[in-house]
Short mmCIF file of C-alpha atoms in Angstrom, two decimals:
data_model
loop_
_atom_site.label_atom_id
_atom_site.label_comp_id
_atom_site.label_asym_id
_atom_site.label_seq_id
_atom_site.Cartn_x
_atom_site.Cartn_y
_atom_site.Cartn_z
CA MET A 1 0.00 0.00 0.00
CA THR A 2 1.76 3.16 -1.20
CA GLY A 3 1.51 6.57 0.43
CA VAL A 4 0.22 5.21 3.76
CA ALA A 5 1.88 4.97 7.19
CA PRO A 6 0.44 2.54 9.78
CA HIS A 7 0.32 3.72 13.39
CA ARG A 8 -1.07 2.49 16.71
CA LEU A 9 -3.33 4.98 18.46
CA ALA A 10 -4.73 4.07 21.90
CA GLY A 11 -4.71 0.41 20.85
CA HIS A 12 -6.28 0.95 17.42
CA LEU A 13 -4.58 0.53 14.05
CA VAL A 14 -4.82 3.74 12.04
CA LEU A 15 -3.61 4.29 8.49
CA LEU A 16 -2.27 7.75 7.74
CA ASP A 17 -2.78 8.68 4.11
CA ARG A 18 -0.47 11.18 2.40
CA SER A 19 -3.63 12.99 1.21
CA GLY A 20 -4.19 14.04 4.84
CA VAL A 21 -7.03 11.67 5.78
CA MET A 22 -6.83 8.95 8.44
CA MET A 23 -8.47 5.54 7.98
CA LEU A 24 -9.51 3.19 10.79
CA PRO A 25 -10.01 -0.19 9.09
CA GLU A 26 -11.64 -1.94 12.06
CA MET A 27 -14.27 0.81 12.26
CA ASP A 28 -14.62 1.26 8.48
CA THR A 29 -14.18 4.98 9.22
CA LEU A 30 -12.35 7.73 7.36
CA VAL A 31 -11.46 10.86 9.36
CA VAL A 32 -10.71 14.27 7.89
CA ALA A 33 -10.11 17.62 9.59
CA ASP A 34 -10.54 21.29 8.78
CA LEU A 35 -11.91 21.27 5.26
CA HIS A 36 -12.66 25.02 5.56
CA LEU A 37 -14.99 24.87 2.58
CA GLU A 38 -15.99 28.27 1.18
CA LYS A 39 -13.06 30.06 2.78
CA GLY A 40 -12.51 31.97 -0.45
CA SER A 41 -16.09 33.25 -0.54
CA SER A 42 -15.92 34.10 3.16
CA PHE A 43 -12.86 36.28 2.59
CA ALA A 44 -14.46 37.86 -0.48
CA ARG A 45 -17.41 39.02 1.62
CA ARG A 46 -14.90 40.97 3.74
CA GLY A 47 -13.20 42.51 0.71
CA MET A 48 -10.21 40.13 0.66
CA MET A 49 -10.30 38.61 -2.79
CA LEU A 50 -9.04 35.03 -3.12
CA PRO A 51 -9.53 32.79 -6.17
CA PRO A 52 -12.95 31.15 -5.60
CA TYR A 53 -11.79 27.61 -6.33
CA ASP A 54 -10.89 26.26 -2.89
CA THR A 55 -14.12 24.33 -2.32
CA GLY A 56 -13.95 22.56 -5.67
CA GLU A 57 -10.28 21.67 -5.20
CA THR A 58 -10.81 20.42 -1.64
CA LEU A 59 -13.79 18.28 -2.65
CA LYS A 60 -11.84 16.87 -5.59
CA ARG A 61 -9.09 15.67 -3.26
CA LEU A 62 -11.61 14.34 -0.75
CA ASP A 63 -13.41 12.50 -3.54
CA ALA A 64 -10.16 10.77 -4.49
CA ALA A 65 -9.52 9.70 -0.88
CA ILE A 66 -13.05 8.39 -0.39
CA ASP A 67 -12.96 6.59 -3.74
CA TYR A 68 -9.74 4.84 -2.66
CA TRP A 69 -10.79 3.84 0.87
CA ARG A 70 -14.55 3.32 0.30
CA PRO A 71 -15.43 3.95 3.97
CA GLY A 72 -18.83 3.21 5.45
CA ARG A 73 -18.47 6.20 7.76
CA VAL A 74 -16.81 9.60 7.44
CA VAL A 75 -16.03 11.79 10.45
CA ALA A 76 -15.35 15.44 9.59
CA LEU A 77 -13.58 16.92 12.63
CA GLY A 78 -15.00 20.43 12.57
CA ASP A 79 -14.30 23.63 10.66
CA SER A 80 -15.69 21.76 7.68
CA PHE A 81 -16.96 25.16 6.53
CA HIS A 82 -15.09 28.39 7.12
CA ASP A 83 -18.19 29.97 8.66
CA ASP A 84 -21.77 29.02 9.49
CA GLY A 85 -23.05 30.43 6.20
CA GLY A 86 -20.58 28.49 4.06
CA ALA A 87 -22.90 25.62 3.18
CA GLY A 88 -25.46 28.08 1.83
CA ARG A 89 -22.87 29.73 -0.44
CA MET A 90 -21.74 26.54 -2.17
CA SER A 91 -22.18 26.40 -5.91
CA THR A 92 -24.68 23.93 -7.31
CA ASP A 93 -21.86 21.78 -8.72
CA ASP A 94 -19.95 21.67 -5.44
CA ARG A 95 -23.10 20.86 -3.49
CA GLN A 96 -23.88 18.00 -5.86
CA THR A 97 -20.32 16.70 -5.49
CA LEU A 98 -20.59 16.76 -1.71
CA HIS A 99 -23.97 15.03 -1.78
CA GLY A 100 -22.42 12.32 -3.94
CA LEU A 101 -19.61 11.77 -1.45
CA MET A 102 -22.11 11.50 1.42
CA GLU A 103 -24.58 9.20 -0.29
CA GLY A 104 -24.82 5.76 1.32
CA ARG A 105 -22.45 6.67 4.17
CA ASP A 106 -22.85 7.54 7.81
CA TRP A 107 -21.48 11.08 7.73
CA ILE A 108 -20.65 12.82 11.01
CA TRP A 109 -20.20 16.58 11.18
CA ILE A 110 -18.26 17.47 14.35
CA ALA A 111 -18.91 21.08 15.39
CA GLY A 112 -15.93 23.41 14.99
CA ASN A 113 -15.17 26.91 16.19
CA HIS A 114 -15.75 28.25 12.66
CA ASP A 115 -18.94 26.22 12.09
CA PRO A 116 -20.63 25.43 15.43
CA ALA A 117 -24.07 25.01 13.83
CA PRO A 118 -25.10 22.08 11.56
CA PRO A 119 -24.41 22.83 7.88
CA GLU A 120 -27.42 24.32 6.16
CA GLY A 121 -29.33 21.99 3.83
CA LEU A 122 -26.92 19.06 4.04
CA PRO A 123 -27.53 15.52 5.31
CA GLY A 124 -25.43 13.80 7.94
CA ARG A 125 -25.39 13.85 11.74
CA SER A 126 -24.06 16.85 13.65
CA MET A 127 -22.34 16.26 16.99
CA ALA A 128 -20.12 18.07 19.47
CA SER A 129 -17.96 14.92 19.73
CA LEU A 130 -18.08 11.21 18.95
CA ALA A 131 -16.84 8.27 21.03
CA ALA A 132 -15.91 5.04 19.23
CA GLY A 133 -13.81 2.23 20.67
CA ASN A 134 -11.00 3.76 22.71
CA LEU A 135 -11.15 6.98 20.70
CA LEU A 136 -12.91 10.30 21.17
CA PHE A 137 -13.29 12.51 18.12
CA ARG A 138 -13.59 16.26 18.69
CA HIS A 139 -12.55 19.45 16.95
CA GLU A 140 -10.28 21.21 19.43
CA PRO A 141 -7.81 19.22 21.56
CA LEU A 142 -8.21 19.50 25.31
CA ALA A 143 -5.36 20.87 27.40
CA GLY A 144 -3.13 18.22 28.97
CA ALA A 145 -3.11 14.49 28.40
CA ALA A 146 -6.16 12.96 26.69
CA GLU A 147 -5.83 9.24 25.91
CA GLY A 148 -7.49 8.33 22.62
CA GLU A 149 -8.30 11.89 21.56
CA VAL A 150 -8.52 12.54 17.81
CA ALA A 151 -8.73 16.23 16.93
CA GLY A 152 -8.00 18.90 14.36
CA HIS A 153 -8.11 22.68 14.81
CA LEU A 154 -4.36 23.35 15.10
CA HIS A 155 -3.44 22.54 11.47
CA PRO A 156 -0.17 20.78 12.38
CA GLY A 157 2.90 21.14 10.20
CA ALA A 158 6.56 20.23 10.69
CA ARG A 159 9.94 21.50 9.51
CA ILE A 160 13.24 19.66 9.19
CA VAL A 161 16.64 20.65 7.87
CA GLN A 162 18.73 18.05 6.03
CA ARG A 163 22.01 18.72 4.27
CA GLY A 164 21.41 22.43 4.60
CA ARG A 165 17.97 22.25 2.99
CA ALA A 166 14.80 23.05 4.91
CA VAL A 167 11.63 21.09 4.24
CA ARG A 168 8.25 22.06 5.66
CA ALA A 169 5.01 20.11 5.23
CA PRO A 170 1.66 19.49 6.90
CA CYS A 171 1.70 16.49 9.21
CA PHE A 172 -0.24 14.17 11.45
CA ALA A 173 0.94 14.78 15.03
CA SER A 174 0.85 11.86 17.47
CA ASP A 175 2.52 10.25 20.46
CA GLY A 176 0.41 7.09 20.27
CA SER A 177 -2.11 8.44 22.79
CA ARG A 178 -3.45 11.48 20.95
CA MET A 179 -3.71 12.33 17.25
CA ILE A 180 -4.08 15.77 15.66
CA LEU A 181 -4.81 15.66 11.95
CA PRO A 182 -3.48 18.08 9.34
CA ALA A 183 -5.90 20.56 7.84
CA PHE A 184 -7.32 19.21 4.57
CA GLY A 185 -8.67 22.44 3.06
CA ALA A 186 -6.97 23.94 0.02
CA TYR A 187 -6.53 27.31 1.77
CA ALA A 188 -6.05 26.00 5.31
CA GLY A 189 -2.29 26.37 5.93
CA SER A 190 -0.40 24.85 8.87
CA LEU A 191 1.12 25.66 12.28
CA ASN A 192 4.52 24.25 13.26
CA VAL A 193 4.22 21.53 15.93
CA ARG A 194 7.06 23.22 17.83
CA HIS A 195 4.78 26.22 18.41
CA THR A 196 3.68 26.90 21.98
CA ALA A 197 0.07 26.14 20.97
CA TYR A 198 1.00 22.44 21.24
CA ALA A 199 2.61 22.73 24.70
CA GLY A 200 1.52 19.94 27.03
CA LEU A 201 -0.46 18.02 24.39
CA PHE A 202 2.10 15.29 23.66
CA ASP A 203 4.70 13.11 25.32
CA TRP A 204 7.65 14.45 23.33
CA SER A 205 9.72 11.30 23.97
CA ARG A 206 7.16 9.29 21.96
CA PHE A 207 6.15 12.01 19.54
CA CYS A 208 6.24 11.63 15.76
CA ALA A 209 5.35 14.13 13.06
CA PHE A 210 4.02 12.12 10.15
CA MET A 211 4.96 14.54 7.39
CA LEU A 212 3.03 14.42 4.12
CA GLY A 213 5.33 13.79 1.17
CA GLU A 214 4.52 13.59 -2.52
CA GLU A 215 4.62 9.79 -2.53
CA ARG A 216 4.63 8.69 1.12
CA VAL A 217 4.24 9.72 4.75
CA PHE A 218 7.49 10.21 6.71
CA CYS A 219 7.67 9.67 10.47
CA VAL A 220 10.04 12.28 11.91
CA ARG A 221 10.84 12.12 15.63
CA GLY A 222 10.50 15.20 17.77
CA GLN A 223 14.23 15.72 18.32
CA HIS A 224 14.76 16.20 14.58
CA LEU A 225 12.15 18.92 14.18
CA VAL A 226 12.99 22.63 14.10
CA THR A 227 11.04 25.83 14.50
CA ASP A 228 10.20 28.12 11.59
#
């Protein structure tokens, strides 16, 4: 299986896809974080003009991941839309694409800080959090240790320097107890895992940044990571 890194999280096997989604085979569940759909249109409403193609590009990549894994359930870990009105601003084509991805699946919308309300006019179940097996899916990680927590919100990224060359990429961040997924949205960006926002969330001695490469996912231990 190319482009995938296996990992043990609170006793569960998880498969980390270089696209930025996480698959739990035993639960037939695909997890994705921070789609931030309609971010471009949200910025445009405030006079900050961005190319209005982020939703289409994000859904295209999500379509490819879902087509590959064929999950029975999808958990979207919050900030699926950049604001509560995002679902209502989707184009007809993008809405049809999203409906197609959701059809025949148990689709869970976890509430985020950008989109605390259920998305307007879309199917699926809206929840503050979801417990399954030893895992608890939520948008924003809790302070301190939280065994089995799976979250988004922080948009993790990592930076390494090898042979004088710096490489920075989004990453999955985990110490085997907690997992924070990279942001999936086309305009989402990332925050270095060495930032103080991550302080106290991980056991650094067991930490790995699973950096997203073009062809595979690279596990980089904490001691090899550098700040921006």
